[in-house]
Each structure stands twice: as structure tokens, then as C-alpha cells.
Coordinates of C-alpha atoms in Angstrom, one line a residue:
M18 CA 0.0 -0.2 -0.1
G19 CA 1.2 3.6 -0.7
K20 CA 2.8 5.5 1.8
R21 CA 0.9 9.0 1.5
P22 CA -2.2 8.6 3.6
V23 CA -4.8 11.2 3.6
I24 CA -5.8 13.2 6.6
I25 CA -8.9 11.5 8.1
P26 CA -11.2 13.4 10.6
T27 CA -10.6 11.2 13.7
V28 CA -7.0 9.8 13.8
A29 CA -4.7 11.4 11.2
I30 CA -1.2 10.9 10.0
A31 CA 0.6 14.0 10.6
V32 CA 2.4 14.7 7.3
V33 CA 1.5 17.7 4.9
A34 CA 1.8 18.1 1.2
V35 CA 3.6 21.3 0.1
G36 CA 4.9 22.9 -3.2
A37 CA 8.5 22.4 -4.3
M38 CA 10.5 23.4 -1.1
T39 CA 35.3 23.6 18.8
I40 CA 38.3 23.2 19.3
P41 CA 38.0 24.3 23.0
A42 CA 39.9 27.6 24.1
L43 CA 43.4 26.8 25.2
A44 CA 44.5 27.8 28.5
D45 CA 47.6 30.3 28.8
D46 CA 50.4 27.9 28.7
G47 CA 52.8 30.2 30.5
G48 CA 55.6 29.4 28.1
G49 CA 58.5 31.8 27.9
D50 CA 60.2 33.6 25.0
A51 CA 61.1 31.5 22.1
P52 CA 64.9 30.5 21.8
S53 CA 66.9 32.4 19.4
G54 CA 68.3 30.1 16.4
N55 CA 67.5 28.9 12.8
G56 CA 63.6 29.6 12.8
G57 CA 63.1 27.0 15.3
L58 CA 59.9 27.1 17.4
P59 CA 60.1 26.6 21.2
A60 CA 60.5 23.1 22.5
A61 CA 57.8 21.4 24.5
T62 CA 59.5 21.3 27.7
G63 CA 58.7 23.4 30.7
A64 CA 55.1 24.5 31.1
Q65 CA 52.5 22.8 28.8
A66 CA 49.6 24.3 27.1
G67 CA 46.3 23.6 28.7
V68 CA 44.3 21.5 26.2
A69 CA 41.1 19.4 26.5
P70 CA 41.6 15.6 26.3
Q71 CA 39.2 15.6 23.1
T72 CA 41.4 17.9 21.3
L73 CA 44.4 16.0 22.0
A74 CA 42.9 12.8 20.9
A75 CA 41.7 14.4 17.8
L76 CA 45.2 15.9 16.9
Q77 CA 46.7 12.3 17.4
R78 CA 43.9 10.8 15.2
D79 CA 44.3 13.2 12.2
L80 CA 48.0 14.3 12.3
G81 CA 49.3 11.1 13.1
L82 CA 51.0 12.2 16.4
T83 CA 51.7 10.6 19.7
E84 CA 50.3 12.3 22.8
D85 CA 53.5 14.1 23.5
E86 CA 53.8 15.3 20.0
A87 CA 50.4 16.5 20.1
R88 CA 51.1 18.5 23.3
A89 CA 54.3 19.8 21.7
R90 CA 52.3 20.9 18.5
V91 CA 49.6 22.8 20.8
R92 CA 52.3 24.6 22.6
K93 CA 54.3 25.6 19.6
D94 CA 51.3 26.8 17.8
R95 CA 50.4 28.9 20.5
W96 CA 53.9 30.5 20.5
A97 CA 53.5 31.0 16.8
T98 CA 49.9 32.7 17.1
R99 CA 51.6 35.0 19.6
T100 CA 54.7 36.0 17.8
A101 CA 52.9 36.6 14.4
R102 CA 50.5 38.9 16.3
S103 CA 53.3 41.0 17.8
L104 CA 55.2 41.1 14.3
R105 CA 52.3 42.0 12.3
A106 CA 51.7 45.1 14.7
A107 CA 55.6 45.9 14.9
L108 CA 56.4 45.7 11.2
G109 CA 53.2 47.5 9.7
D110 CA 53.5 47.6 6.0
T111 CA 56.4 45.5 5.7
Y112 CA 54.7 42.5 7.3
A113 CA 53.7 39.9 4.6
G114 CA 52.2 37.1 6.7
A115 CA 53.3 34.1 8.6
W116 CA 53.1 30.4 8.2
V117 CA 54.1 27.3 10.1
N118 CA 55.7 24.4 8.2
R119 CA 53.7 21.1 7.8
E120 CA 55.6 19.4 10.7
G121 CA 55.1 22.3 13.0
T122 CA 58.6 22.8 13.7
Q123 CA 59.4 26.2 12.1
M124 CA 57.5 29.4 11.5
T125 CA 58.4 31.7 8.7
V126 CA 57.5 35.4 8.5
G127 CA 57.4 37.3 5.1
V128 CA 58.7 40.9 5.1
T129 CA 59.3 43.4 2.2
T130 CA 62.7 44.8 3.7
A131 CA 66.0 43.6 5.0
A132 CA 65.5 45.6 8.2
A133 CA 62.2 44.0 8.9
A134 CA 63.8 40.4 8.2
E135 CA 66.4 41.3 11.1
R136 CA 63.6 42.0 13.4
V137 CA 61.9 38.7 12.7
R138 CA 65.0 36.7 13.2
A139 CA 65.5 38.2 16.5
T140 CA 62.4 36.5 17.7
G141 CA 63.4 33.1 16.6
A142 CA 61.2 33.0 13.6
E143 CA 62.8 32.4 9.9
P144 CA 62.4 35.8 7.7
K145 CA 61.7 35.6 4.0
V146 CA 61.9 38.7 1.8
V147 CA 59.0 39.0 -0.7
A148 CA 57.7 41.3 -3.3
R149 CA 54.3 42.0 -1.7
S150 CA 53.1 42.9 1.8
A151 CA 50.1 41.4 3.4
K152 CA 48.2 44.7 2.9
T153 CA 48.9 44.6 -0.7
L154 CA 47.8 41.1 -0.9
D155 CA 44.4 41.7 0.7
T156 CA 43.9 44.5 -1.6
L157 CA 44.4 42.2 -4.6
K158 CA 42.0 39.8 -3.1
S159 CA 39.4 42.5 -2.6
R160 CA 39.5 43.3 -6.3
L161 CA 38.8 39.5 -7.1
D162 CA 36.0 39.8 -4.5
S163 CA 34.4 42.6 -6.4
S164 CA 34.6 40.8 -9.7
A165 CA 33.1 37.6 -8.3
G166 CA 30.3 37.6 -10.8
R167 CA 32.7 37.4 -13.6
T168 CA 34.6 34.3 -12.4
A169 CA 31.9 32.2 -10.8
S170 CA 31.4 29.7 -13.4
A171 CA 35.0 28.9 -13.8
V172 CA 36.3 29.5 -10.1
S173 CA 35.3 27.9 -6.8
G174 CA 37.2 30.1 -4.6
W175 CA 40.4 32.4 -4.0
F176 CA 42.6 33.0 -1.1
V177 CA 45.7 34.8 0.0
D178 CA 48.5 32.4 0.0
V179 CA 51.3 34.0 2.2
S180 CA 53.8 31.2 1.6
S181 CA 53.9 32.0 -2.2
N182 CA 53.2 35.6 -1.8
T183 CA 50.2 35.4 -4.0
V184 CA 46.5 35.4 -4.2
T185 CA 45.6 31.7 -5.2
V186 CA 42.5 31.1 -7.4
V187 CA 40.9 27.7 -7.2
A188 CA 39.6 26.6 -10.8
R189 CA 36.5 24.2 -10.9
P190 CA 37.4 20.8 -12.1
G191 CA 38.4 21.0 -15.8
K192 CA 38.0 24.8 -15.7
E193 CA 41.8 26.1 -15.4
A194 CA 42.0 27.7 -18.8
A195 CA 38.7 29.5 -18.3
A196 CA 39.7 30.4 -14.7
T197 CA 43.0 32.1 -16.0
A198 CA 41.0 34.0 -18.8
A199 CA 38.5 35.2 -16.1
V200 CA 41.3 36.4 -13.7
N201 CA 42.9 38.1 -16.5
A202 CA 39.9 40.0 -17.4
T203 CA 39.7 41.6 -13.9
G204 CA 42.9 43.4 -14.6
V205 CA 44.8 42.1 -11.5
A206 CA 48.6 41.7 -12.0
R207 CA 49.1 38.3 -13.3
D208 CA 52.3 37.6 -11.5
A209 CA 50.5 38.3 -8.4
V210 CA 47.8 35.5 -9.0
K211 CA 48.3 31.8 -9.1
V212 CA 45.7 29.6 -10.8
V213 CA 45.6 26.0 -9.4
G214 CA 43.1 23.1 -10.5
S215 CA 40.9 21.1 -7.9
T216 CA 38.7 18.2 -7.9
A217 CA 37.0 19.8 -5.2
D218 CA 33.3 21.5 -5.4
P219 CA 32.6 23.4 -2.3
R220 CA 29.0 23.6 -1.0
P221 CA 27.3 24.9 2.0
L222 CA 26.9 22.5 5.1
A223 CA 24.3 22.4 7.7
D224 CA 23.4 20.6 10.9
L225 CA 20.8 18.1 11.2
R226 CA 18.6 18.7 14.3
G227 CA 15.6 17.1 15.8
G228 CA 12.3 18.9 14.8
D229 CA 13.6 20.5 11.7
P230 CA 11.6 20.2 8.5
Y231 CA 12.6 18.2 5.3
L232 CA 10.7 17.6 2.0
I233 CA 10.3 14.1 0.4
G234 CA 10.4 14.2 -3.3
G235 CA 9.6 17.8 -3.4
A236 CA 6.0 16.8 -2.6
S237 CA 5.4 16.4 1.0
R238 CA 7.0 17.8 4.3
C239 CA 7.7 15.8 7.5
S240 CA 10.1 16.5 10.4
I241 CA 13.3 15.2 11.5
G242 CA 13.1 12.8 14.4
F243 CA 16.6 12.4 15.8
P244 CA 20.1 12.6 14.1
V245 CA 21.9 9.2 14.1
Q246 CA 25.3 8.3 12.7
G247 CA 24.9 8.7 8.9
G248 CA 21.6 10.4 8.8
F249 CA 18.3 10.8 10.8
V250 CA 15.2 8.6 11.9
T251 CA 11.6 9.8 11.1
A252 CA 8.4 8.3 10.4
G253 CA 8.0 5.4 8.1
H254 CA 4.7 6.8 6.5
C255 CA 6.8 9.9 5.3
G256 CA 8.5 8.1 2.4
D257 CA 9.3 4.9 0.7
V258 CA 12.7 3.2 0.4
G259 CA 14.7 5.2 -2.5
D260 CA 12.7 8.4 -2.0
T261 CA 15.0 11.4 -2.0
T262 CA 14.8 14.3 0.4
T263 CA 15.9 17.9 0.7
G264 CA 16.5 20.4 3.5
A265 CA 16.8 24.1 3.7
I266 CA 20.3 26.0 3.7
D267 CA 20.1 29.6 3.8
G268 CA 16.5 29.6 2.6
R269 CA 17.2 27.2 -0.4
Q270 CA 16.2 23.6 -0.8
V271 CA 19.4 21.3 -1.4
A272 CA 19.9 17.6 -1.9
Q273 CA 19.9 16.0 1.6
G274 CA 19.5 12.3 1.5
V275 CA 17.7 9.0 0.4
V276 CA 15.2 6.8 2.5
R277 CA 17.3 3.7 3.1
A278 CA 14.5 2.1 5.6
S279 CA 10.9 2.7 5.6
S280 CA 8.2 0.6 7.6
F281 CA 4.3 1.5 7.6
P282 CA 1.9 0.1 8.5
V283 CA 2.4 -2.4 11.5
D284 CA 5.5 -0.2 12.3
D285 CA 5.9 3.6 11.6
F286 CA 9.6 4.2 11.3
G287 CA 12.0 5.3 8.5
F288 CA 15.9 6.1 8.2
V289 CA 17.1 8.6 5.9
E290 CA 20.9 8.5 5.0
T291 CA 22.1 11.9 4.4
N292 CA 25.0 13.1 2.2
N293 CA 28.1 15.0 3.6
Q294 CA 26.6 18.2 3.7
W295 CA 24.6 17.5 6.5
T296 CA 26.1 17.0 10.1
P297 CA 24.1 15.1 12.7
T298 CA 24.1 16.9 16.1
A299 CA 22.9 15.7 19.4
V300 CA 20.1 18.3 19.7
V301 CA 16.3 18.9 19.4
A302 CA 15.5 22.5 17.9
A303 CA 12.8 23.6 20.2
R304 CA 10.5 26.0 18.7
E305 CA 7.7 28.7 19.7
P306 CA 4.3 27.0 19.8
G307 CA 2.4 28.0 16.7
D308 CA 5.6 29.6 15.3
P309 CA 7.8 26.7 13.8
N310 CA 10.3 29.2 12.5
A311 CA 11.1 30.6 15.8
V312 CA 13.8 28.4 17.3
T313 CA 13.8 29.2 21.1
D314 CA 16.6 26.7 22.2
L315 CA 18.7 23.8 21.1
V316 CA 17.9 21.1 23.6
P317 CA 20.7 18.5 24.2
V318 CA 20.1 14.7 23.5
A319 CA 22.1 12.5 26.0
G320 CA 20.4 8.8 25.4
S321 CA 17.1 7.1 24.8
E322 CA 16.1 5.8 28.2
E323 CA 12.3 5.1 28.0
A324 CA 10.0 7.2 30.2
P325 CA 7.1 5.5 32.1
V326 CA 3.4 6.1 31.9
G327 CA 2.7 9.4 33.6
A328 CA 6.2 11.1 32.7
A329 CA 6.2 14.6 31.2
I330 CA 7.3 14.6 27.7
C331 CA 7.8 17.2 24.8
R332 CA 7.2 17.0 21.1
T333 CA 8.7 19.2 18.4
G334 CA 7.6 19.5 14.8
S335 CA 8.0 21.7 11.9
T336 CA 4.2 22.7 11.7
T337 CA 3.2 23.6 15.3
G338 CA 6.5 23.9 17.1
T339 CA 7.1 22.4 20.7
F340 CA 4.2 21.2 23.0
C341 CA 4.4 19.2 26.0
G342 CA 2.2 16.8 28.0
R343 CA 2.1 13.3 29.6
V344 CA 2.7 9.8 28.4
T345 CA -0.5 8.0 28.9
A346 CA 0.2 4.4 27.6
L347 CA 2.9 2.4 26.1
N348 CA 2.6 -0.4 23.6
A349 CA -0.6 1.0 22.1
T350 CA -2.2 -0.2 18.7
V351 CA -3.8 2.4 16.6
N352 CA -6.1 1.9 13.5
Y353 CA -5.5 4.7 11.2
G354 CA -8.2 3.5 8.7
G355 CA -7.9 2.0 5.4
G356 CA -6.2 -1.2 6.8
D357 CA -3.4 0.9 8.3
I358 CA -3.0 -0.6 11.6
V359 CA 0.3 0.2 13.6
N360 CA 1.5 -1.7 16.6
G361 CA 3.9 -0.7 19.5
L362 CA 3.2 3.1 19.6
T363 CA 3.2 5.2 22.6
R364 CA 0.2 7.1 23.5
T365 CA 0.2 10.8 24.8
D366 CA -1.9 13.7 25.6
V367 CA 0.1 16.1 23.4
C368 CA -1.3 17.7 20.2
A369 CA 0.2 17.6 16.6
E370 CA -0.8 18.6 13.3
P371 CA 0.0 17.7 9.6
G372 CA 3.7 18.3 8.8
D373 CA 4.8 17.4 12.5
S374 CA 5.1 13.6 11.5
G375 CA 8.6 12.2 12.1
G376 CA 9.4 14.9 14.9
S377 CA 11.1 14.6 17.9
W378 CA 9.8 13.4 21.2
I379 CA 12.0 13.9 24.3
S380 CA 11.8 13.4 28.1
G381 CA 14.4 15.3 30.0
N382 CA 17.4 14.9 27.9
Q383 CA 16.2 11.3 26.6
A384 CA 15.2 10.6 23.2
Q385 CA 11.8 8.9 23.1
G386 CA 10.4 8.4 19.5
V387 CA 9.2 10.0 16.4
T388 CA 5.6 11.4 15.6
S389 CA 3.3 9.0 13.9
G390 CA -0.1 10.4 14.1
G391 CA -3.1 11.3 16.2
S392 CA -6.4 13.1 16.6
G393 CA -7.5 16.8 17.3
D394 CA -5.0 19.7 16.5
C395 CA -3.0 22.3 18.6
T396 CA -6.1 24.7 18.8
V397 CA -8.6 22.2 20.7
G398 CA -6.0 19.7 21.8
G399 CA -6.1 15.9 21.1
E400 CA -3.8 12.9 21.5
T401 CA -0.9 11.9 19.6
F402 CA 1.0 8.4 19.1
F403 CA 4.8 8.2 18.6
Q404 CA 7.0 5.3 17.3
P405 CA 9.6 4.4 20.1
V406 CA 13.1 5.3 19.0
N407 CA 14.8 2.4 20.6
E408 CA 13.0 0.0 18.2
I409 CA 14.0 2.1 15.4
L410 CA 17.8 2.0 16.4
Q411 CA 17.6 -1.6 17.0
R412 CA 15.9 -2.8 14.1
N413 CA 18.2 -0.7 11.9
N414 CA 21.3 -1.1 13.7
L415 CA 21.7 2.6 14.2
T416 CA 23.7 4.6 16.7
L417 CA 21.8 7.7 18.2
T418 CA 23.8 10.9 18.3
T419 CA 24.2 12.0 21.8
D420 CA 26.0 14.9 23.8
G421 CA 28.2 12.5 25.5
T422 CA 26.3 13.0 29.2
E423 CA 26.2 9.8 30.9
P424 CA 22.6 9.0 32.6
A425 CA 22.8 10.0 36.3
E426 CA 22.8 7.0 38.5
P427 CA 20.8 7.1 41.9
E428 CA 23.1 7.3 44.8
E429 CA 22.4 6.0 48.2
P430 CA 25.3 7.6 50.2
A431 CA 25.9 6.9 54.0
A432 CA 24.9 9.6 56.3
P433 CA 27.3 12.2 56.3
E434 CA 29.7 13.1 59.2
N435 CA 29.2 16.8 58.4
P436 CA 25.4 17.5 58.0
A437 CA 24.7 20.6 55.6
P438 CA 23.3 23.8 57.5
A439 CA 19.9 24.7 56.4
N440 CA 20.5 28.3 55.7
C441 CA 19.5 28.4 52.1
T442 CA 15.7 28.8 52.8
G443 CA 13.1 30.7 51.0
F444 CA 13.9 29.7 47.5
E445 CA 11.3 28.3 44.8
A446 CA 13.1 24.9 44.8
S447 CA 15.9 23.2 46.6
V448 CA 18.5 20.5 45.8
N449 CA 20.3 18.2 48.5
G450 CA 23.2 16.2 47.8
T451 CA 26.5 15.0 49.1
L452 CA 30.3 15.9 47.8
T453 CA 32.3 13.0 48.8
A454 CA 36.0 14.7 48.5
T455 CA 38.0 17.6 47.6
G456 CA 37.5 18.0 43.9
A457 CA 34.2 16.3 43.6
R458 CA 31.9 17.7 41.2
Q459 CA 28.0 17.2 40.6
A460 CA 25.6 18.5 38.1
T461 CA 21.9 19.0 38.3
Q462 CA 19.4 17.8 35.7
F463 CA 19.0 20.5 33.0
F464 CA 15.9 22.9 33.0
R465 CA 14.4 25.4 30.8
A466 CA 14.2 29.0 31.9
R467 CA 12.6 32.2 30.7
A468 CA 14.8 35.4 30.2
G469 CA 15.5 37.0 33.8
T470 CA 17.5 36.6 36.8
H471 CA 18.7 33.2 38.2
T472 CA 19.6 33.1 41.8
A473 CA 21.1 30.1 43.7
C474 CA 22.4 29.6 47.2
I475 CA 24.9 26.8 48.2
A476 CA 25.5 25.9 51.8
G477 CA 27.9 23.0 52.9
P478 CA 29.4 21.9 56.3
A479 CA 31.6 24.3 58.4
N480 CA 35.3 24.3 57.2
T481 CA 34.6 23.4 53.6
D482 CA 34.6 25.6 50.5
F483 CA 31.9 24.5 48.3
D484 CA 30.9 26.5 45.1
V485 CA 28.3 26.6 42.7
A486 CA 28.2 27.6 38.8
L487 CA 25.4 28.2 36.4
Q488 CA 25.9 26.7 33.0
R489 CA 23.8 27.3 29.8
W490 CA 23.7 24.9 26.9
T491 CA 25.1 26.6 23.6
G492 CA 23.9 23.8 21.2
R493 CA 27.2 22.0 21.4
N494 CA 28.5 22.3 25.0
W495 CA 27.8 23.6 28.6
Q496 CA 29.2 27.1 29.0
T497 CA 29.4 28.6 32.5
V498 CA 27.6 31.9 32.7
G499 CA 27.8 32.5 36.4
D500 CA 30.1 31.4 39.2
A501 CA 30.0 31.8 42.9
N502 CA 33.5 30.7 44.1
N503 CA 34.2 32.6 47.6
A504 CA 36.5 30.5 49.8
T505 CA 33.6 29.7 52.3
S506 CA 31.2 26.9 52.9
S507 CA 28.4 29.0 51.3
D508 CA 28.0 31.1 48.3
T509 CA 25.4 32.9 46.5
L510 CA 25.0 33.3 42.8
R511 CA 23.0 35.8 40.8
F512 CA 22.9 35.9 37.1
S513 CA 20.5 37.7 34.5
G514 CA 20.3 36.2 31.0
P515 CA 18.3 35.2 28.2
A516 CA 16.0 32.3 28.0
G517 CA 17.5 28.8 27.4
T518 CA 18.5 25.6 28.7
Y519 CA 20.7 25.7 32.0
R520 CA 21.9 23.6 34.6
Y521 CA 23.9 24.0 38.0
Q522 CA 27.2 22.5 38.6
I523 CA 28.2 21.9 42.5
R524 CA 32.0 21.5 43.3
S525 CA 34.1 21.0 46.5
Q526 CA 37.2 23.2 46.3
S527 CA 38.1 21.8 49.9
G528 CA 36.3 19.4 52.1
A529 CA 33.4 16.8 51.9
G530 CA 29.8 16.5 53.1
A531 CA 26.3 17.3 52.5
Y532 CA 25.1 20.5 51.0
T533 CA 21.7 22.4 50.4
M534 CA 21.1 24.4 47.5
G535 CA 18.2 26.8 46.8
V536 CA 17.3 28.2 43.4
D537 CA 15.0 30.7 42.0
I538 CA 14.4 30.2 38.3
P539 CA 13.0 32.9 36.0

């Protein structure tokens, strides 16, 4: 049976037809001046650059380095960055750019005079006297920028190449001669431009996010459920195996992927394998109810633990935005009419409308499923069913994209020797816990907050130093936006900020014991 069911008055499939549609900051390494010599960069001995373990691992993987070599590379590049910045300011119009060799062992600095070369040599970098300054090269590139319309068909891009002291123009595959002619027509000095061939064809990139819209064959719209490795999961009734999908980048529909798995009826799940323009991310793009174009927050996805009956749950779709309610039943069977009976769905009291099909269901930070169908709408209310995500993952051997946060395990600590004082009172909510040793950290569950002022009070036992920090989810990581870190057993934090997803982190700078935290949330 075809997989484009019509909307029926009582129980409807929520698909709608349409027209054609970090690297983390490095800590100050405290390194000294570079040794003088033949352009060598400072050795990796002495103070080491602070660098996240994930960054070290990525450097080892992608540059073929050992851990010690990766640490050395970070420190050397940090020195190179500082030295290049200083020389650019000191040399002015005689500065012609700086570059580090592939091995990361030497930095060369281009200059236009012999006097400037001596100043470079004194820093430990290697000078190279060239014809054009960095300012001249930037001016030449700007001329090409202003002539972009004349070169677009033959050229995929251009950039200042300080190592060759030219502006390098990258020709599209097989277009080297046409690119050269196009550059000549701009009037830029020919010896200042280098044309190179390339097999690459650059194109814009975009993130895959739960709740975002996509089109199937240009004829119908559904919503992304959850990004997985290689693509995303969605509802099966949205498309057949082999159907192509598109997504919006900068307001234009571009090729996105191909439906590789689809099951409807009996089940209602699909998997879309996406091309390399699309990057799976561990977020749901929460939207203003009734205004699906207004993304209000990026909610992190940490796992897929199934929520029980009665649990609070939120749905996001590309027609109605984000609405929340409760789980009312598990393992429900739904008769959509016309012989389309689907088993194993989860029933909720949340509304949905056509076009929300396939969209995300999340409880806390745990993925739950993708929208199948329902009755009613988001004006009068109704009930909606979703296909559980864990079945989709298991049946199709897929891996959910998550933010790396481990689910919190319930703790049953022994009674603390130092009970927490109860002087954080009068707050809207309270949190109690135990820090077991100096250096211990705990994080609360994340919560949604309106724009306004957050207030938190932390109180630990006497003779301890407990601190509290407020963190906001940026869409990719947790960023500390407020920190109370007095060297006492109690602290108070206040922060005024925008609406978003937040959490508190409690940590022991000294000592152990129970704590009480009171919070006011805007």
C-alpha cells in the first residue's frame, strides 16, 4: 500500500503536502620567550599548554601524532600565534604574513625589507623577503571579490597564500583555462595571482537537528526525529525506500539524502541516509508553539531511556513547534483506517498537526520517539502517538547521536559526618546532595528558563569550600555563565540572562559532606 495516507477526521497521519520546497579555548601555557636560532619553534619542555583531552585525541588521530607530540604541537602553535600577532603590529606595511611548516617545527614570516627581516630573526622565527606585503595581497583579493560575478562559473574560490606571496585562485574541475581567462579579465597583475586546479566542488554545510523540516521528493513535508550516525530517523509513512529528501540551507532547498529504510503500517519508522553536506548533532531545535520558524532553544540529547506512563514529555515538529504533555500508555495499537494498523506505539495527551510527522519526542534529555499520528489539533487539543526510538535504532542497527552526558545513576550515600546547614531557605526549589571529597563535582538535571534573573544559594558543612556555577547549553556544549566561588562553605550566585536551557554544577574546592542548594528560576 502507498505511504502517502490522507488526513482523516478522527485519527490522522501528521504529514503535509507542499509545493516544491570547537576546538575548546586553550589555557594560557605560561611559556617563555622563544629560543633564538634557525627559525626553530620553542621546545615542548617546561610549562605545557592546557588542552582538552578531546582535542589531544583528535590531533593524534588526524595528524598522526603521539600524545607527547600533540602536546608539543599545541604549545608551539600557541607561541607562533602570539609571535605572528606581535610582528604584524610591529612591522606594519612591511609585514607579509606568517606560516608554520607542515611538521610544526618552524615558523616563517614574510617581509618586504631587510631591516624587517632582522627584527623577525630576533624573535626566533625565520624571515623571507618577498615582493608584496600582506596589505597589498589583501587589496588584490578584494579586487577579485568585487569581480566575483565574472569568475563564478570557472572558479570555486580564492585566498591569500602568504607562503607563495600570491592570491591563489582555485579553478573548478576542468576549468583551469577558463579560470585564467576570467582572472586576466579583472585586470589584477598576473604575476600576483596563481591559478590552481582542483577536484573539489565546495557547497554549504548544515546541521541535522531534531524537529527541523525536510521535504520528500519535493511533494510533502515531514520533520526530522533524531540525528543518528549517517543520517536521521523519522516516520515510515513519510516516504518509501529510495525516495530522495531535501532540506533548507540559507533559505534554499538542497539535496539532503535518500530513504534507506521505511516501515508502515505495522510499524511507523524510517531512516534517511544523508550526504556529507549534513552533520548529525545531538540536539532538538525547540520552537515557539504555533511559530515553527522561531527556534527558541537547542535541547541536548543524552540517550534514549524509555520514560514511564505519566512522565512529562515534549514534542517538536515543523508545523506547530514544541508542545508538552504526559505519556498516557505504552505499546498502543492504532487503527489509522484503510487497513493501516500500527502496533507498539506510545500514546500521549500532546497535540500535533499535519507536517509534524517524524518529529522528535524527548523526556528530560532522553530521546523517546518520532511522531506517527493522532487526533485533534493544537487549537482544540487532542492525542498523539509516537513510534519508540529504541525500536528504530535496534531494527536498523543505528547509533543515536548524543552529547556524551552519562545518565545520572541514583546514589544511596551513607549518612554524612558533617550535615549541611539549612540556611539556604526561602527559595522556589531546593537540591540536596553530598560531595564525597575535595575536587568532587555534581551537576543538576538541565531545566528550561525564561529570560530573567537566576539566583542560587549553596551551603555546605563548616570548614569546607563548596562552590556553585550556572551553565547554559550553547547547542554544542555547556558554557559557564555565572560562578560563585568564595573560599567559604556557602555562596550565593545571581545571573541575569536570556531564555534557554540551563543546569547548575556544584563542586568542592576543599572538604566533603552534605550540601543544600536553593534556587529561584525565572
